Amino acid sequence: MNTFHLAGYPRVGAKRELKFAVEAFWKGQNTEEQLCQTAAGIRRQNWQTQIAAGVDLLAVGDFSFYDQVLDTLCTLGAIPARFGFDPARLSLTQYFELARGNADQVAMEMTKWFDTNYHYIVPEWHSDTQFSVHAERLIAQIKEAQALNQDIKPTLLGPISLLWLGKEKEDGLKRLDLLPRLVPQYQKLLRELANAGVDWIQIDEPVLAVDISPEWLAAFEPTYRELAITGTRIIISTYFASVVEHLNLLQKLPVHGVHIDCVRAPEQLNVFADGWPQNKILSVGLIDGRNVWRANLREVINTLQPVAEKLGNNLWLAPSCSLLHSPQDLAVEEKLPAEIKNWLAFAAQKLQELGWIKQALAHGCDSIQQILADSDAAATSRRHSKLIHNDAVAARVAQLRPNADQRHSPFAQRIEAQQAWMHLPLLPTTTIGSFPQTTEIRQARAAFKKGDLSAADYETAMKKEIAYCVEVQEKLDIDVLVHGEAERNDMVEYFGEQLEGYCFTQFGWVQSYGSRCVKPPIIFGDVSRPKAMTVNWSAYAQSLTKRPMKGMLTGPVTMMKWSFVRNDVPLSLVCKQIALALNDEVLDLEKAGIRVIQIDEPAIREALPLKRAQWDDYLAWACESFRLTSTDAADSTQIHTHMCYSEFNDILPAIVSMDADVITIETSRSDMELLDAFVKFKYPNDIGPGVYDIHSPRVPTEAEVSHLLRKALDVIDQRRLWVNPDCGLKTRAWPETIAALQVMTDVAKKLRQQLTD
Ligand code: GLN
Ligand code: ZN
């Protein structure tokens, strides 16, 4: 029989139980014991689901209160010394402080996990970073799983990826130089796990899927030679892209098995299967851990059968990557159209699919005859469904006029037309769009959705929020205002709900960072906009003020990247369709008197293919799609865009090619690191590097904000520089928001004064 295993299962709970328990703990409404009970309940439930699906090795070590990279750092004692915490006695409160900051220390940096929308905590490396093993937490979870009388397999992030994912916090330090210090601790950790009865362990080395240098690659053999002698059997796991270029290395590595992602890189399957060493496991991920589509079981089985003949029991079956990136259970969805629901599979269903595949490989396709017939029928229904194909959309994309993606005039001319009516001071201030989403706002939205609040009452409630938000910004003397996005649950879902071709789930939550989850919509068909989506709210907000009001849209790449996307047409086509739908909205906003429009593209960088060789192609259609959103916008209409976490030094030319009049970006957590790029390559249009971190409730000091702004002024022309926070403020509370923005505007005014004196 082929062993069926998985790297990890969603951990927030089918109804986000963990999120609510964690947040209650932060607010002091929940004890540590209660929180731990909730967590244990989720783990138990997850293991039961795995057992029911026929998993051979239960996943352990995939649970986390905040982030698995942070957990790995804690397990290896590698927490930043600046916090002054003793790694041997780290409390849960201290653990959360590492992630969220405290009164004395800013939070550890966070960034996207490869090309997903999951954020991990970035390790901080110093020349004197010390490692020590603290495996109690992990071992306790292993014991819980073992108590279910099942074989288990913990998942650990590997030493090379752990180092690679971190940042050197000292000049001259090369993080790879820490490896000799780190490997003995991994060795010790694996020994402790072996003592706890762990036979198999999965060690993730996702860096193998990106372009890493020969120096890093060379570290693999010696490292795994050391780890091979610890008494556990290691399966080394890769995902998100092809690792075919490392075939030789992976064949020779002294480990017991290798996992490859054959959803993202199906072409590597046969290359790996041919001549695979007889004494090694090859784990094949043919069920998509990152998307929601039901597998075409017959196709998957047909693909696997010849591999199974070659490899026998050395073929293992798994999802392509951890199911962390997939919603948990389709069965709880009650509102999806039946036709569409039949095309989908979430984490629980993906495990079932793997169970069936395993059965078919062992006992033949006849043993799952009905299951296969159902899967065939779903595939046929999806291929031909009227819900998917829209001729008008296809025609519009096909008939785009030449240069449809270019504004009428170049930036130099546009900015004059904009300044002529905007009358902005030097260093104009603005925000990124959202303001605190208070409990009242959420309650009103929920009540409206349930039908407990009438449309009229809902509108009144939202308008009250908008009015308050405008009033606050006027008091703060911010220059370009926003309406605050009170009506939006989520920047992608809000638009997805109003576009054709999208559907949405009730409980399809996926962890984004910490306790924050997103519920990505599903793009199942051709996209179009039946009617205006934001105009009423923005026009109302504009009616309350003389200052420019920014309209707020989510860009096509982000709309796509933060959704589950159909896999039956190229991504570039989906992206263009969304761009044209947004263009309709831009023109409607203009007509309604909104002359500053921000089109957020926080996802543009994370959507980069992991392999550089594919970047140019992606950037060409991604940037073209962005530009298409502003087709026919007047020169005097100021188009903003916003990006978070954009370490975009390496894609600056593409960002420039998007030709937004103003770009705002996340920079404060990395101390304006992105500005390095400006030394080499001047950004020609206006730019607002974020001057404080919005991911923590901490109010920045004037000195901090002014330090960041002065750094920016060193490399950016003062006439091009804007002042704004790093990102939207929806996750913050009002008091800290007002206090932080006050600091921001005060500093801007003082600097303005100094610059004009
Ligand atoms: N306009 C959005 C907001 O402020 C942008 C969010 C984001 O960049 N992730 O919430
Ligand atoms: Zn942002």
GROMACS .gro file of C-alpha atoms in nm, residues 162-479:
model
  318
  162LEU     CA    1   1.514   2.866   0.846
  163LEU     CA    2   1.838   3.056   0.800
  164TRP     CA    3   1.752   3.159   0.448
  165LEU     CA    4   1.412   3.298   0.548
  166GLY     CA    5   1.567   3.524   0.811
  167LYS     CA    6   1.748   3.853   0.786
  168GLU     CA    7   2.100   3.950   0.884
  169LYS     CA    8   2.071   4.229   1.140
  170GLU     CA    9   2.440   4.318   1.128
  171ASP     CA   10   2.659   4.443   0.847
  172GLY     CA   11   2.902   4.183   0.728
  173LEU     CA   12   2.714   3.888   0.874
  174LYS     CA   13   2.629   3.606   0.636
  175ARG     CA   14   2.344   3.407   0.780
  176LEU     CA   15   2.469   3.086   0.627
  177ASP     CA   16   2.768   3.121   0.860
  178LEU     CA   17   2.533   3.039   1.147
  179LEU     CA   18   2.471   2.691   1.006
  180PRO     CA   19   2.756   2.515   1.191
  181ARG     CA   20   2.605   2.646   1.515
  182LEU     CA   21   2.250   2.554   1.416
  183VAL     CA   22   2.293   2.201   1.284
  184PRO     CA   23   2.405   2.044   1.615
  185GLN     CA   24   2.090   2.185   1.775
  186TYR     CA   25   1.871   2.036   1.504
  187GLN     CA   26   2.055   1.714   1.567
  188LYS     CA   27   1.978   1.738   1.936
  189LEU     CA   28   1.616   1.819   1.858
  190LEU     CA   29   1.579   1.520   1.629
  191ARG     CA   30   1.732   1.296   1.896
  192GLU     CA   31   1.481   1.424   2.149
  193LEU     CA   32   1.203   1.353   1.903
  194ALA     CA   33   1.342   1.005   1.838
  195ASN     CA   34   1.337   0.947   2.213
  196ALA     CA   35   0.975   1.056   2.214
  197GLY     CA   36   0.902   0.773   1.972
  198VAL     CA   37   0.914   0.965   1.645
  199ASP     CA   38   1.007   0.734   1.358
  200TRP     CA   39   0.935   0.954   1.055
  201ILE     CA   40   0.990   1.326   1.046
  202GLN     CA   41   0.917   1.563   0.762
  203ILE     CA   42   1.169   1.840   0.720
  204ASP     CA   43   1.056   2.119   0.492
  205GLU     CA   44   1.319   2.284   0.277
  206PRO     CA   45   1.106   2.507   0.058
  207VAL     CA   46   1.410   2.711  -0.044
  208LEU     CA   47   1.488   2.432  -0.286
  209ALA     CA   48   1.206   2.566  -0.502
  210VAL     CA   49   1.349   2.916  -0.539
  211ASP     CA   50   1.668   3.023  -0.716
  212ILE     CA   51   1.926   2.969  -0.444
  213SER     CA   52   2.296   3.018  -0.489
  214PRO     CA   53   2.545   2.730  -0.517
  215GLU     CA   54   2.676   2.823  -0.174
  216TRP     CA   55   2.338   2.750  -0.015
  217LEU     CA   56   2.291   2.438  -0.221
  218ALA     CA   57   2.628   2.308  -0.113
  219ALA     CA   58   2.510   2.323   0.247
  220PHE     CA   59   2.252   2.048   0.196
  221GLU     CA   60   2.472   1.738   0.183
  222PRO     CA   61   2.684   1.808   0.489
  223THR     CA   62   2.382   1.927   0.687
  224TYR     CA   63   2.170   1.623   0.616
  225ARG     CA   64   2.462   1.391   0.674
  226GLU     CA   65   2.463   1.525   1.031
  227LEU     CA   66   2.087   1.494   1.067
  228ALA     CA   67   2.080   1.142   0.924
  229ILE     CA   68   2.236   0.994   1.236
  230THR     CA   69   1.971   1.094   1.486
  231GLY     CA   70   1.747   0.788   1.485
  232THR     CA   71   1.454   0.939   1.295
  233ARG     CA   72   1.378   0.878   0.930
  234ILE     CA   73   1.366   1.202   0.736
  235ILE     CA   74   1.148   1.291   0.444
  236ILE     CA   75   1.264   1.619   0.299
  237SER     CA   76   0.983   1.823   0.156
  238THR     CA   77   0.970   2.081  -0.121
  239TYR     CA   78   0.673   2.265  -0.264
  240PHE     CA   79   0.538   2.557  -0.472
  241ALA     CA   80   0.767   2.503  -0.774
  242SER     CA   81   0.979   2.253  -0.961
  243VAL     CA   82   1.296   2.122  -0.797
  244VAL     CA   83   1.394   1.921  -1.099
  245GLU     CA   84   1.726   2.103  -1.122
  246HIS     CA   85   1.814   1.946  -0.786
  247LEU     CA   86   1.726   1.593  -0.888
  248ASN     CA   87   2.080   1.469  -0.842
  249LEU     CA   88   2.119   1.632  -0.506
  250LEU     CA   89   1.786   1.498  -0.384
  251GLN     CA   90   1.865   1.146  -0.503
  252LYS     CA   91   2.195   1.146  -0.321
  253LEU     CA   92   2.095   1.324  -0.002
  254PRO     CA   93   2.120   1.087   0.297
  255VAL     CA   94   1.749   1.108   0.379
  256HIS     CA   95   1.479   0.844   0.353
  257GLY     CA   96   1.247   1.031   0.123
  258VAL     CA   97   1.166   1.338  -0.080
  259HIS     CA   98   0.834   1.516  -0.139
  260ILE     CA   99   0.769   1.708  -0.461
  261ASP     CA  100   0.483   1.935  -0.564
  262CYS     CA  101   0.336   1.793  -0.882
  263VAL     CA  102   0.046   2.038  -0.896
  264ARG     CA  103   0.264   2.344  -0.943
  265ALA     CA  104   0.523   2.150  -1.141
  266PRO     CA  105   0.361   1.841  -1.295
  267GLU     CA  106   0.648   1.806  -1.541
  268GLN     CA  107   0.884   1.693  -1.268
  269LEU     CA  108   0.691   1.377  -1.184
  270ASN     CA  109   0.828   1.151  -1.454
  271VAL     CA  110   1.176   1.294  -1.431
  272PHE     CA  111   1.182   1.206  -1.062
  273ALA     CA  112   1.010   0.870  -1.100
  274ASP     CA  113   1.252   0.746  -1.367
  275GLY     CA  114   1.556   0.601  -1.198
  276TRP     CA  115   1.446   0.699  -0.848
  277PRO     CA  116   1.669   0.515  -0.596
  278GLN     CA  117   1.512   0.191  -0.474
  279ASN     CA  118   1.577   0.261  -0.111
  280LYS     CA  119   1.400   0.597  -0.106
  281ILE     CA  120   1.047   0.723  -0.072
  282LEU     CA  121   0.913   0.958  -0.336
  283SER     CA  122   0.617   1.149  -0.202
  284VAL     CA  123   0.407   1.295  -0.478
  285GLY     CA  124   0.175   1.591  -0.420
  286LEU     CA  125  -0.094   1.568  -0.686
  287ILE     CA  126  -0.382   1.712  -0.487
  288ASP     CA  127  -0.366   2.090  -0.481
  289GLY     CA  128  -0.305   2.218  -0.128
  290ARG     CA  129  -0.352   2.578  -0.239
  291ASN     CA  130  -0.664   2.585  -0.445
  292VAL     CA  131  -1.023   2.478  -0.401
  293TRP     CA  132  -1.094   2.271  -0.709
  294ARG     CA  133  -1.207   1.917  -0.683
  295ALA     CA  134  -0.952   1.686  -0.837
  296ASN     CA  135  -1.024   1.499  -1.152
  297LEU     CA  136  -0.965   1.167  -0.980
  298ARG     CA  137  -0.945   0.958  -1.293
  299GLU     CA  138  -0.674   1.183  -1.436
  300VAL     CA  139  -0.478   1.177  -1.111
  301ILE     CA  140  -0.501   0.799  -1.083
  302ASN     CA  141  -0.400   0.755  -1.447
  303THR     CA  142  -0.098   0.975  -1.385
  304LEU     CA  143   0.001   0.791  -1.070
  305GLN     CA  144  -0.052   0.435  -1.186
  306PRO     CA  145   0.270   0.404  -1.392
  307VAL     CA  146   0.461   0.573  -1.110
  308ALA     CA  147   0.315   0.327  -0.862
  309GLU     CA  148   0.423   0.041  -1.087
  310LYS     CA  149   0.779   0.172  -1.091
  311LEU     CA  150   0.810   0.265  -0.726
  312GLY     CA  151   0.580   0.023  -0.548
  313ASN     CA  152   0.533   0.115  -0.185
  314ASN     CA  153   0.804   0.375  -0.212
  315LEU     CA  154   0.545   0.600  -0.370
  316TRP     CA  155   0.378   0.808  -0.101
  317LEU     CA  156   0.070   1.019  -0.152
  318ALA     CA  157   0.012   1.369  -0.011
  319PRO     CA  158  -0.138   1.706  -0.086
  320SER     CA  159   0.102   1.922  -0.287
  321CYS     CA  160   0.183   2.135   0.020
  322SER     CA  161   0.044   2.194   0.368
  323LEU     CA  162  -0.334   2.229   0.364
  324LEU     CA  163  -0.283   2.540   0.578
  325HIS     CA  164  -0.346   2.738   0.260
  326SER     CA  165  -0.680   2.576   0.189
  327PRO     CA  166  -1.017   2.639   0.357
  328GLN     CA  167  -1.110   2.365   0.598
  329ASP     CA  168  -1.438   2.198   0.511
  330LEU     CA  169  -1.672   2.233   0.216
  331ALA     CA  170  -1.940   2.038   0.400
  332VAL     CA  171  -2.028   2.334   0.625
  333GLU     CA  172  -2.107   2.557   0.327
  334GLU     CA  173  -2.481   2.601   0.287
  335LYS     CA  174  -2.512   2.884   0.040
  336LEU     CA  175  -2.291   2.793  -0.252
  337PRO     CA  176  -2.485   2.721  -0.571
  338ALA     CA  177  -2.504   2.342  -0.593
  339GLU     CA  178  -2.352   2.336  -0.940
  340ILE     CA  179  -2.043   2.524  -0.824
  341LYS     CA  180  -2.014   2.342  -0.493
  342ASN     CA  181  -1.986   2.020  -0.688
  343TRP     CA  182  -1.663   2.150  -0.851
  344LEU     CA  183  -1.492   2.218  -0.518
  345ALA     CA  184  -1.286   2.042  -0.252
  346PHE     CA  185  -1.152   2.197   0.070
  347ALA     CA  186  -0.897   2.048   0.310
  348ALA     CA  187  -1.127   1.778   0.448
  349GLN     CA  188  -1.239   1.678   0.099
  350LYS     CA  189  -0.883   1.679  -0.031
  351LEU     CA  190  -0.794   1.425   0.235
  352GLN     CA  191  -1.087   1.212   0.122
  353GLU     CA  192  -0.970   1.236  -0.237
  354LEU     CA  193  -0.627   1.113  -0.133
  355GLY     CA  194  -0.787   0.827   0.057
  356TRP     CA  195  -0.974   0.725  -0.258
  357ILE     CA  196  -0.666   0.754  -0.475
  358LYS     CA  197  -0.482   0.533  -0.234
  359GLN     CA  198  -0.762   0.280  -0.248
  360ALA     CA  199  -0.776   0.283  -0.628
  361LEU     CA  200  -0.401   0.229  -0.652
  362ALA     CA  201  -0.422  -0.065  -0.415
  363HIS     CA  202  -0.745  -0.230  -0.528
  364GLY     CA  203  -0.810  -0.092  -0.876
  365CYS     CA  204  -1.045   0.173  -1.005
  366ASP     CA  205  -1.343  -0.058  -0.970
  367SER     CA  206  -1.312  -0.034  -0.595
  368ILE     CA  207  -1.418   0.331  -0.615
  369GLN     CA  208  -1.643   0.310  -0.917
  370GLN     CA  209  -1.917   0.542  -0.792
  371ILE     CA  210  -1.667   0.795  -0.660
  372LEU     CA  211  -1.498   0.805  -0.999
  373ALA     CA  212  -1.827   0.844  -1.180
  374ASP     CA  213  -1.912   1.142  -0.957
  375SER     CA  214  -1.572   1.296  -1.015
  376ASP     CA  215  -1.608   1.253  -1.393
  377ALA     CA  216  -1.951   1.413  -1.386
  378ALA     CA  217  -1.820   1.712  -1.189
  379ALA     CA  218  -1.539   1.763  -1.440
  380THR     CA  219  -1.779   1.751  -1.734
  381SER     CA  220  -2.025   1.986  -1.571
  382ARG     CA  221  -1.748   2.237  -1.506
  383ARG     CA  222  -1.613   2.224  -1.858
  384HIS     CA  223  -1.950   2.305  -2.016
  385SER     CA  224  -2.130   2.513  -1.757
  386LYS     CA  225  -2.312   2.827  -1.869
  387LEU     CA  226  -2.211   2.985  -1.539
  388ILE     CA  227  -1.852   3.004  -1.657
  389HIS     CA  228  -1.854   3.140  -2.010
  390ASN     CA  229  -1.956   3.498  -2.097
  391ASP     CA  230  -1.924   3.592  -2.464
  392ALA     CA  231  -1.940   3.968  -2.404
  393VAL     CA  232  -1.639   3.951  -2.173
  394ALA     CA  233  -1.442   3.742  -2.417
  395ALA     CA  234  -1.520   3.986  -2.699
  396ARG     CA  235  -1.421   4.289  -2.493
  397VAL     CA  236  -1.080   4.144  -2.409
  398ALA     CA  237  -1.025   4.038  -2.769
  399GLN     CA  238  -1.117   4.380  -2.907
  400LEU     CA  239  -0.907   4.606  -2.684
  401ARG     CA  240  -0.782   4.904  -2.885
  402PRO     CA  241  -0.406   4.943  -2.926
  403ASN     CA  242  -0.244   5.129  -2.632
  404ALA     CA  243  -0.557   5.082  -2.425
  405ASP     CA  244  -0.324   5.049  -2.131
  406GLN     CA  245  -0.165   5.396  -2.166
  407ARG     CA  246  -0.284   5.718  -1.997
  408HIS     CA  247  -0.341   6.017  -2.228
  409SER     CA  248  -0.028   6.207  -2.119
  410PRO     CA  249   0.300   6.132  -1.943
  411PHE     CA  250   0.332   6.181  -1.568
  412ALA     CA  251   0.498   6.523  -1.590
  413GLN     CA  252   0.192   6.663  -1.762
  414ARG     CA  253  -0.060   6.474  -1.552
  415ILE     CA  254   0.084   6.587  -1.221
  416GLU     CA  255   0.053   6.949  -1.330
  417ALA     CA  256  -0.311   6.898  -1.417
  418GLN     CA  257  -0.359   6.735  -1.077
  419GLN     CA  258  -0.176   6.998  -0.877
  420ALA     CA  259  -0.379   7.266  -1.048
  421TRP     CA  260  -0.689   7.160  -0.858
  422MET     CA  261  -0.551   6.977  -0.557
  423HIS     CA  262  -0.338   7.260  -0.410
  424LEU     CA  263  -0.146   7.022  -0.187
  425PRO     CA  264   0.132   7.136   0.046
  426LEU     CA  265   0.481   6.983   0.038
  427LEU     CA  266   0.486   6.637   0.196
  428PRO     CA  267   0.111   6.586   0.164
  429THR     CA  268  -0.044   6.349   0.414
  430THR     CA  269  -0.287   6.069   0.344
  431THR     CA  270  -0.381   5.722   0.468
  432ILE     CA  271  -0.405   5.391   0.291
  433GLY     CA  272  -0.782   5.358   0.301
  434SER     CA  273  -0.935   5.167   0.588
  435PHE     CA  274  -1.002   5.306   0.934
  436PRO     CA  275  -1.076   5.099   1.247
  437GLN     CA  276  -1.340   4.835   1.193
  438THR     CA  277  -1.517   4.866   1.524
  439THR     CA  278  -1.743   4.606   1.678
  440GLU     CA  279  -2.043   4.823   1.589
  441ILE     CA  280  -1.942   4.822   1.223
  442ARG     CA  281  -1.899   4.448   1.218
  443GLN     CA  282  -2.224   4.395   1.401
  444ALA     CA  283  -2.412   4.620   1.162
  445ARG     CA  284  -2.268   4.435   0.865
  446ALA     CA  285  -2.348   4.097   1.014
  447ALA     CA  286  -2.702   4.205   1.101
  448PHE     CA  287  -2.753   4.341   0.750
  449LYS     CA  288  -2.627   4.017   0.596
  450LYS     CA  289  -2.860   3.815   0.816
  451GLY     CA  290  -3.153   4.036   0.725
  452ASP     CA  291  -3.189   4.171   1.080
  453LEU     CA  292  -3.100   4.522   0.967
  454SER     CA  293  -3.278   4.687   0.675
  455ALA     CA  294  -3.080   4.822   0.382
  456ALA     CA  295  -3.180   5.174   0.480
  457ASP     CA  296  -3.068   5.131   0.840
  458TYR     CA  297  -2.746   4.971   0.727
  459GLU     CA  298  -2.678   5.262   0.496
  460THR     CA  299  -2.743   5.507   0.778
  461ALA     CA  300  -2.506   5.320   1.007
  462MET     CA  301  -2.229   5.315   0.747
  463LYS     CA  302  -2.281   5.679   0.659
  464LYS     CA  303  -2.247   5.767   1.024
  465GLU     CA  304  -1.912   5.587   1.030
  466ILE     CA  305  -1.800   5.759   0.712
  467ALA     CA  306  -1.898   6.098   0.852
  468TYR     CA  307  -1.705   6.030   1.172
  469CYS     CA  308  -1.405   5.916   0.975
  470VAL     CA  309  -1.408   6.229   0.760
  471GLU     CA  310  -1.446   6.447   1.068
  472VAL     CA  311  -1.148   6.280   1.237
  473GLN     CA  312  -0.930   6.327   0.931
  474GLU     CA  313  -1.026   6.691   0.898
  475LYS     CA  314  -0.943   6.749   1.263
  476LEU     CA  315  -0.609   6.579   1.211
  477ASP     CA  316  -0.561   6.808   0.912
  478ILE     CA  317  -0.485   6.526   0.671
  479ASP     CA  318  -0.463   6.646   0.312
   0.00000   0.00000   0.00000
